[in-house]
Tab-separated table of C-alpha atoms and ligand atoms in Angstrom:
chain	number	residue	atom	x	y	z
N	1	MET	CA	-152.283	54.121	63.925
N	2	LEU	CA	-154.597	54.479	60.974
N	3	SER	CA	-158.291	53.874	60.857
N	4	MET	CA	-160.762	54.048	57.989
N	5	ALA	CA	-164.484	53.753	58.513
N	6	ASP	CA	-166.882	53.103	55.647
N	7	VAL	CA	-164.763	54.976	53.120
N	8	ARG	CA	-166.399	55.513	49.771
N	9	LYS	CA	-164.950	57.172	46.698
N	10	THR	CA	-166.987	58.099	43.672
N	11	TYR	CA	-165.473	59.576	40.529
N	12	ASP	CA	-167.820	61.845	38.645
N	13	THR	CA	-166.994	61.681	34.960
N	14	GLY	CA	-169.915	63.642	33.575
N	15	ALA	CA	-172.437	61.071	32.395
N	16	VAL	CA	-171.109	58.161	34.466
N	17	GLN	CA	-170.327	57.844	38.136
N	18	VAL	CA	-167.720	55.275	39.066
N	19	GLU	CA	-167.804	53.940	42.617
N	20	ALA	CA	-164.165	52.990	43.053
N	21	LEU	CA	-164.459	52.332	46.823
N	22	ARG	CA	-167.807	51.149	48.149
N	23	GLY	CA	-167.390	51.140	51.920
N	24	VAL	CA	-163.892	50.256	53.094
N	25	SER	CA	-163.252	49.919	56.819
N	26	LEU	CA	-159.718	49.227	57.890
N	27	ASP	CA	-157.542	49.554	60.978
N	28	VAL	CA	-153.771	49.258	60.861
N	29	ASP	CA	-151.748	49.022	64.076
N	30	GLY	CA	-148.498	50.898	64.523
N	31	GLY	CA	-145.560	48.681	63.534
N	32	ASP	CA	-147.585	46.401	61.273
N	33	PHE	CA	-146.619	45.382	57.744
N	34	VAL	CA	-149.752	45.226	55.607
N	35	ALA	CA	-150.108	44.444	51.918
N	36	ILE	CA	-153.087	45.523	49.847
N	37	THR	CA	-153.617	43.467	46.755
N	38	GLY	CA	-156.303	42.897	44.147
N	39	PRO	CA	-156.867	42.822	40.404
N	40	SER	CA	-156.576	45.775	38.061
N	41	GLY	CA	-159.484	48.191	38.509
N	42	SER	CA	-160.386	46.899	41.984
N	43	GLY	CA	-159.641	50.235	43.683
N	44	LYS	CA	-156.043	49.818	44.919
N	45	SER	CA	-154.773	53.124	43.519
N	46	THR	CA	-157.816	54.949	44.828
N	47	LEU	CA	-157.262	53.469	48.285
N	48	MET	CA	-153.530	54.280	48.117
N	49	HIS	CA	-154.309	57.899	47.212
N	50	ILE	CA	-156.603	58.219	50.217
N	51	LEU	CA	-154.191	56.420	52.573
N	52	GLY	CA	-151.420	58.725	51.318
N	53	CYS	CA	-153.495	61.876	51.775
N	54	LEU	CA	-153.245	62.562	48.049
N	55	ASP	CA	-157.042	62.579	47.905
N	56	VAL	CA	-159.990	62.561	50.328
N	57	PRO	CA	-162.955	60.169	50.538
N	58	THR	CA	-166.343	61.101	49.073
N	59	GLN	CA	-167.866	59.638	52.254
N	60	GLY	CA	-166.585	58.064	55.441
N	61	THR	CA	-163.690	58.952	57.711
N	62	TYR	CA	-159.963	58.426	57.708
N	63	LEU	CA	-157.940	58.974	60.865
N	64	LEU	CA	-154.158	59.040	60.530
N	65	GLY	CA	-152.287	59.003	63.832
N	66	GLY	CA	-155.526	60.091	65.533
N	67	THR	CA	-156.142	63.084	63.250
N	68	ASP	CA	-159.186	63.178	60.995
N	69	VAL	CA	-157.837	63.923	57.535
N	70	SER	CA	-161.076	63.199	55.636
N	71	HIS	CA	-162.100	66.804	55.131
N	72	MET	CA	-158.785	68.593	54.847
N	73	SER	CA	-157.925	71.131	52.162
N	74	GLU	CA	-155.159	70.389	49.657
N	75	ALA	CA	-152.720	72.606	51.614
N	76	GLU	CA	-153.462	70.807	54.877
N	77	LEU	CA	-153.113	67.433	53.183
N	78	ALA	CA	-149.744	68.475	51.751
N	79	GLN	CA	-148.557	69.202	55.276
N	80	VAL	CA	-149.750	65.832	56.565
N	81	ARG	CA	-147.994	64.107	53.643
N	82	ASN	CA	-144.710	65.895	54.333
N	83	ARG	CA	-144.756	65.200	58.050
N	84	GLN	CA	-146.339	61.806	58.361
N	85	ILE	CA	-145.968	59.767	55.198
N	86	GLY	CA	-142.937	58.361	53.431
N	87	PHE	CA	-143.744	57.414	49.828
N	88	VAL	CA	-142.060	54.732	47.738
N	89	PHE	CA	-143.175	54.601	44.100
N	90	GLN	CA	-142.836	52.113	41.285
N	91	GLN	CA	-140.903	54.640	39.176
N	92	PHE	CA	-138.579	55.635	42.059
N	93	ASN	CA	-139.253	59.347	41.301
N	94	LEU	CA	-135.646	60.330	42.011
N	95	LEU	CA	-134.268	63.509	40.480
N	96	PRO	CA	-131.651	62.359	37.928
N	97	SER	CA	-129.352	65.381	38.235
N	98	MET	CA	-128.996	65.092	42.002
N	99	THR	CA	-126.810	62.716	43.982
N	100	ALA	CA	-128.383	60.052	46.180
N	101	LEU	CA	-127.595	62.211	49.209
N	102	ARG	CA	-129.330	65.290	47.747
N	103	ASN	CA	-132.356	63.219	46.723
N	104	VAL	CA	-132.712	61.885	50.265
N	105	GLU	CA	-132.278	65.381	51.709
N	106	LEU	CA	-135.178	66.791	49.685
N	107	PRO	CA	-138.072	66.008	52.061
N	108	LEU	CA	-136.079	67.705	54.813
N	109	VAL	CA	-135.687	70.824	52.661
N	110	TYR	CA	-139.495	71.021	52.536
N	111	ALA	CA	-139.613	70.447	56.284
N	112	GLY	CA	-137.270	73.415	56.860
N	113	VAL	CA	-134.420	71.413	58.418
N	114	SER	CA	-130.991	73.120	58.409
N	115	ALA	CA	-128.410	72.100	55.797
N	116	GLY	CA	-126.033	70.478	58.270
N	117	GLU	CA	-128.704	68.382	59.927
N	118	ARG	CA	-130.161	67.446	56.535
N	119	ARG	CA	-126.859	66.056	55.356
N	120	GLU	CA	-126.350	64.090	58.550
N	121	ARG	CA	-129.839	62.574	58.539
N	122	ALA	CA	-129.676	61.760	54.808
N	123	ARG	CA	-126.332	60.000	55.311
N	124	GLU	CA	-127.786	58.056	58.205
N	125	ALA	CA	-130.842	57.000	56.145
N	126	LEU	CA	-128.649	55.895	53.225
N	127	THR	CA	-126.507	53.879	55.631
N	128	ARG	CA	-129.670	52.252	57.011
N	129	VAL	CA	-130.573	51.003	53.526
N	130	GLY	CA	-127.035	49.756	52.882
N	131	LEU	CA	-125.916	52.580	50.591
N	132	GLY	CA	-123.556	54.481	52.872
N	133	ASP	CA	-120.887	54.104	50.181
N	134	ARG	CA	-123.074	55.434	47.349
N	135	THR	CA	-124.065	58.856	48.662
N	136	ASP	CA	-122.416	60.777	45.801
N	137	HIS	CA	-123.764	58.607	42.993
N	138	ARG	CA	-126.511	59.914	40.741
N	139	PRO	CA	-129.536	57.661	40.100
N	140	GLY	CA	-128.240	56.778	36.617
N	141	GLU	CA	-125.094	55.360	38.208
N	142	LEU	CA	-127.068	52.975	40.413
N	143	SER	CA	-128.929	49.721	39.664
N	144	GLY	CA	-132.723	49.627	39.823
N	145	GLY	CA	-132.618	47.937	43.216
N	146	GLN	CA	-130.174	50.533	44.531
N	147	GLN	CA	-132.336	53.362	43.190
N	148	GLN	CA	-135.319	51.900	44.998
N	149	ARG	CA	-133.190	51.692	48.170
N	150	VAL	CA	-132.445	55.403	47.756
N	151	SER	CA	-136.153	56.115	47.523
N	152	VAL	CA	-136.753	54.039	50.661
N	153	ALA	CA	-134.079	56.143	52.403
N	154	ARG	CA	-135.899	59.270	51.191
N	155	ALA	CA	-139.155	57.856	52.604
N	156	LEU	CA	-137.489	57.172	55.982
N	157	VAL	CA	-135.554	60.360	56.459
N	158	THR	CA	-138.457	62.368	57.880
N	159	ASP	CA	-139.225	59.636	60.429
N	160	PRO	CA	-142.799	59.250	59.111
N	161	THR	CA	-145.790	57.675	60.850
N	162	LEU	CA	-146.428	55.525	57.779
N	163	ILE	CA	-144.359	54.191	54.897
N	164	LEU	CA	-146.619	53.807	51.879
N	165	ALA	CA	-145.176	51.803	49.007
N	166	ASP	CA	-147.055	51.710	45.694
N	167	GLU	CA	-145.935	48.763	43.510
N	168	PRO	CA	-142.338	49.274	44.724
N	169	THR	CA	-141.056	46.148	42.949
N	170	GLY	CA	-142.991	46.713	39.721
N	171	ASN	CA	-139.904	47.873	37.830
N	172	LEU	CA	-137.370	45.525	39.412
N	173	ASP	CA	-135.875	42.204	38.343
N	174	SER	CA	-136.241	39.242	40.700
N	175	VAL	CA	-132.895	39.798	42.441
N	176	SER	CA	-133.612	43.476	43.159
N	177	THR	CA	-137.146	42.559	44.194
N	178	ARG	CA	-135.757	40.199	46.876
N	179	ASP	CA	-133.346	42.913	47.904
N	180	VAL	CA	-136.030	45.577	48.376
N	181	LEU	CA	-138.436	43.170	50.103
N	182	GLY	CA	-135.607	42.211	52.483
N	183	LEU	CA	-135.257	45.883	53.288
N	184	PHE	CA	-138.987	46.140	54.099
N	185	HIS	CA	-138.586	43.180	56.455
N	186	GLU	CA	-135.742	44.981	58.220
N	187	LEU	CA	-137.851	48.124	58.572
N	188	HIS	CA	-140.770	46.089	59.903
N	189	ASP	CA	-138.452	44.397	62.433
N	190	ALA	CA	-137.298	47.880	63.470
N	191	GLY	CA	-140.927	48.826	64.267
N	192	ARG	CA	-141.870	50.805	61.167
N	193	THR	CA	-145.466	50.800	59.905
N	194	ILE	CA	-145.590	49.763	56.262
N	195	VAL	CA	-148.475	49.582	53.814
N	196	LEU	CA	-147.506	47.959	50.528
N	197	ILE	CA	-149.792	48.092	47.502
N	198	THR	CA	-149.112	45.402	44.919
N	199	HIS	CA	-150.984	43.375	42.319
N	200	GLU	CA	-148.372	40.597	42.652
N	201	PRO	CA	-149.538	37.842	45.060
N	202	ASP	CA	-145.966	36.694	45.806
N	203	VAL	CA	-144.965	40.191	46.843
N	204	ALA	CA	-148.117	40.621	48.958
N	205	ARG	CA	-147.328	37.436	50.891
N	206	GLU	CA	-144.134	39.065	52.192
N	207	ALA	CA	-146.261	41.215	54.502
N	208	ARG	CA	-147.616	40.094	57.890
N	209	ARG	CA	-151.201	40.811	56.947
N	210	VAL	CA	-152.702	40.718	53.473
N	211	LEU	CA	-155.865	42.548	52.482
N	212	ARG	CA	-157.516	41.764	49.203
N	213	ILE	CA	-159.689	44.327	47.502
N	214	THR	CA	-162.275	43.302	44.932
N	215	ASP	CA	-164.685	45.712	43.222
N	216	GLY	CA	-164.068	48.473	45.744
N	217	LEU	CA	-164.537	46.326	48.849
N	218	ILE	CA	-162.200	44.400	51.127
N	219	SER	CA	-162.896	40.789	50.285
N	220	GLU	CA	-160.169	39.074	52.342
N	221	ASP	CA	-158.144	40.041	55.382
N	222	GLU	CA	-155.607	37.447	56.412
N	223	VAL	CA	-152.617	37.259	58.739
N	224	VAL	CA	-150.042	35.308	56.761
N	225	ARG	CA	-147.112	35.302	59.195
N	226	ALA	CA	-146.508	35.702	62.893
Z	1	LIG	P1	-156.558	49.683	40.649
Z	1	LIG	O1	-155.491	50.546	41.180
Z	1	LIG	O2	-156.865	48.486	41.513
Z	1	LIG	O3	-156.337	49.296	39.218
Z	1	LIG	P2	-158.208	52.092	40.604
Z	1	LIG	O4	-158.353	52.617	41.974
Z	1	LIG	O5	-157.217	52.761	39.703
Z	1	LIG	O6	-157.938	50.514	40.675
Z	1	LIG	O7	-159.604	52.143	39.884
Z	1	LIG	C1	-160.839	51.699	40.473
Z	1	LIG	C2	-161.996	52.099	39.556
Z	1	LIG	O8	-162.117	53.528	39.545
Z	1	LIG	C3	-161.811	51.701	38.110
Z	1	LIG	O9	-163.081	51.363	37.596
Z	1	LIG	C4	-161.272	52.948	37.457
Z	1	LIG	O10	-161.612	52.976	36.098
Z	1	LIG	C5	-161.976	54.039	38.230
Z	1	LIG	N1	-161.176	55.283	38.323
Z	1	LIG	C6	-159.955	55.422	38.892
Z	1	LIG	N2	-159.512	56.688	38.835
Z	1	LIG	C7	-160.497	57.384	38.195
Z	1	LIG	C8	-160.656	58.761	37.810
Z	1	LIG	N3	-159.730	59.675	38.102
Z	1	LIG	N4	-161.786	59.102	37.172
Z	1	LIG	C9	-162.732	58.174	36.884
Z	1	LIG	N5	-162.647	56.883	37.217
Z	1	LIG	C10	-161.544	56.479	37.862
Z	2	LIG	P1	-147.516	54.603	38.666
Z	2	LIG	O1	-147.804	53.609	39.760
Z	2	LIG	O2	-148.670	54.812	37.733
Z	2	LIG	O3	-146.215	54.397	37.973
Z	2	LIG	P2	-146.500	56.427	40.611
Z	2	LIG	O4	-146.363	55.236	41.507
Z	2	LIG	O5	-145.276	57.094	40.129
Z	2	LIG	O6	-147.393	56.032	39.372
Z	2	LIG	O7	-147.419	57.499	41.325
Z	2	LIG	C1	-148.649	57.140	41.932
Z	2	LIG	C2	-149.431	58.417	42.246
Z	2	LIG	O8	-148.766	59.220	43.235
Z	2	LIG	C3	-149.636	59.309	41.043
Z	2	LIG	O9	-151.002	59.669	41.013
Z	2	LIG	C4	-148.790	60.537	41.266
Z	2	LIG	O10	-149.447	61.705	40.868
Z	2	LIG	C5	-148.601	60.569	42.772
Z	2	LIG	N1	-147.215	60.995	43.083
Z	2	LIG	C6	-146.118	60.613	42.433
Z	2	LIG	N2	-145.017	61.148	42.990
Z	2	LIG	C7	-145.421	61.891	44.047
Z	2	LIG	C8	-144.753	62.680	45.033
Z	2	LIG	N3	-143.425	62.801	45.071
Z	2	LIG	N4	-145.500	63.293	45.987
Z	2	LIG	C9	-146.821	63.166	45.960
Z	2	LIG	N5	-147.497	62.437	45.040
Z	2	LIG	C10	-146.839	61.800	44.102
């Protein structure tokens, strides 16, 4: 489903070059639930940006759903992101003035889906995450866990190849954290492909497979549950 071969990323900051990724090779099967963990500065964000087609490698190749995205222009990458990746962020990134339903509809607006179909699919996605009765609430009227559920619905609504979650529980209390992780388990059981980036070991262990990144290299790759 996704395949990285010897991916390197160097940041050029004038005098100093920082090698954030130093040769990462990684294959993720469709339907897997993979966590990427590691200490601060190890390269997690850099890897997440490449996985999410927000940036391209300095060297090496990245195939997403069989397509080589390593040399694409920003416009091409934007298209791949819209069509193939559902993002879940630590800060939710919901628009505060819009209802949950409108927030979930947004990716479909960019995809050019008609208003009627947008509404129907957004309702369906919100029902999937257990918020069928909160469609008209604005983010400020929802708990943190519910807001993160809305952003998971927004990530799902385009039927993406990959759900990429970047520290999705970083702003949640322990109850909401359980709640959102339970939702990821449901999505995994339903056959979704999920990559979860987290610095929290307990959260990482919720995945089926845990990759540890240290100093820009994968240092551990372990299947933690059947
Ligand atoms: P993590 O997410 O695990 O904290 P990062 O991918 O953010 O790690 O960072 C990996 C290394 O790359 C660090 O040394 C960081 O300082 C450096 N780095 C990250 N982004 C940039 C950037 N835009 N410019 C220069 N150096 C960067
Ligand atoms: P942080 O983890 O520092 O709180 P976020 O998780 O909100 O930051 O965002 C991680 C990265 O993804 C940032 O570099 C940001 O520019 C990018 N990003 C945030 N929101 C979107 C979006 N809706 N579409 C594409 N990229 C985004």
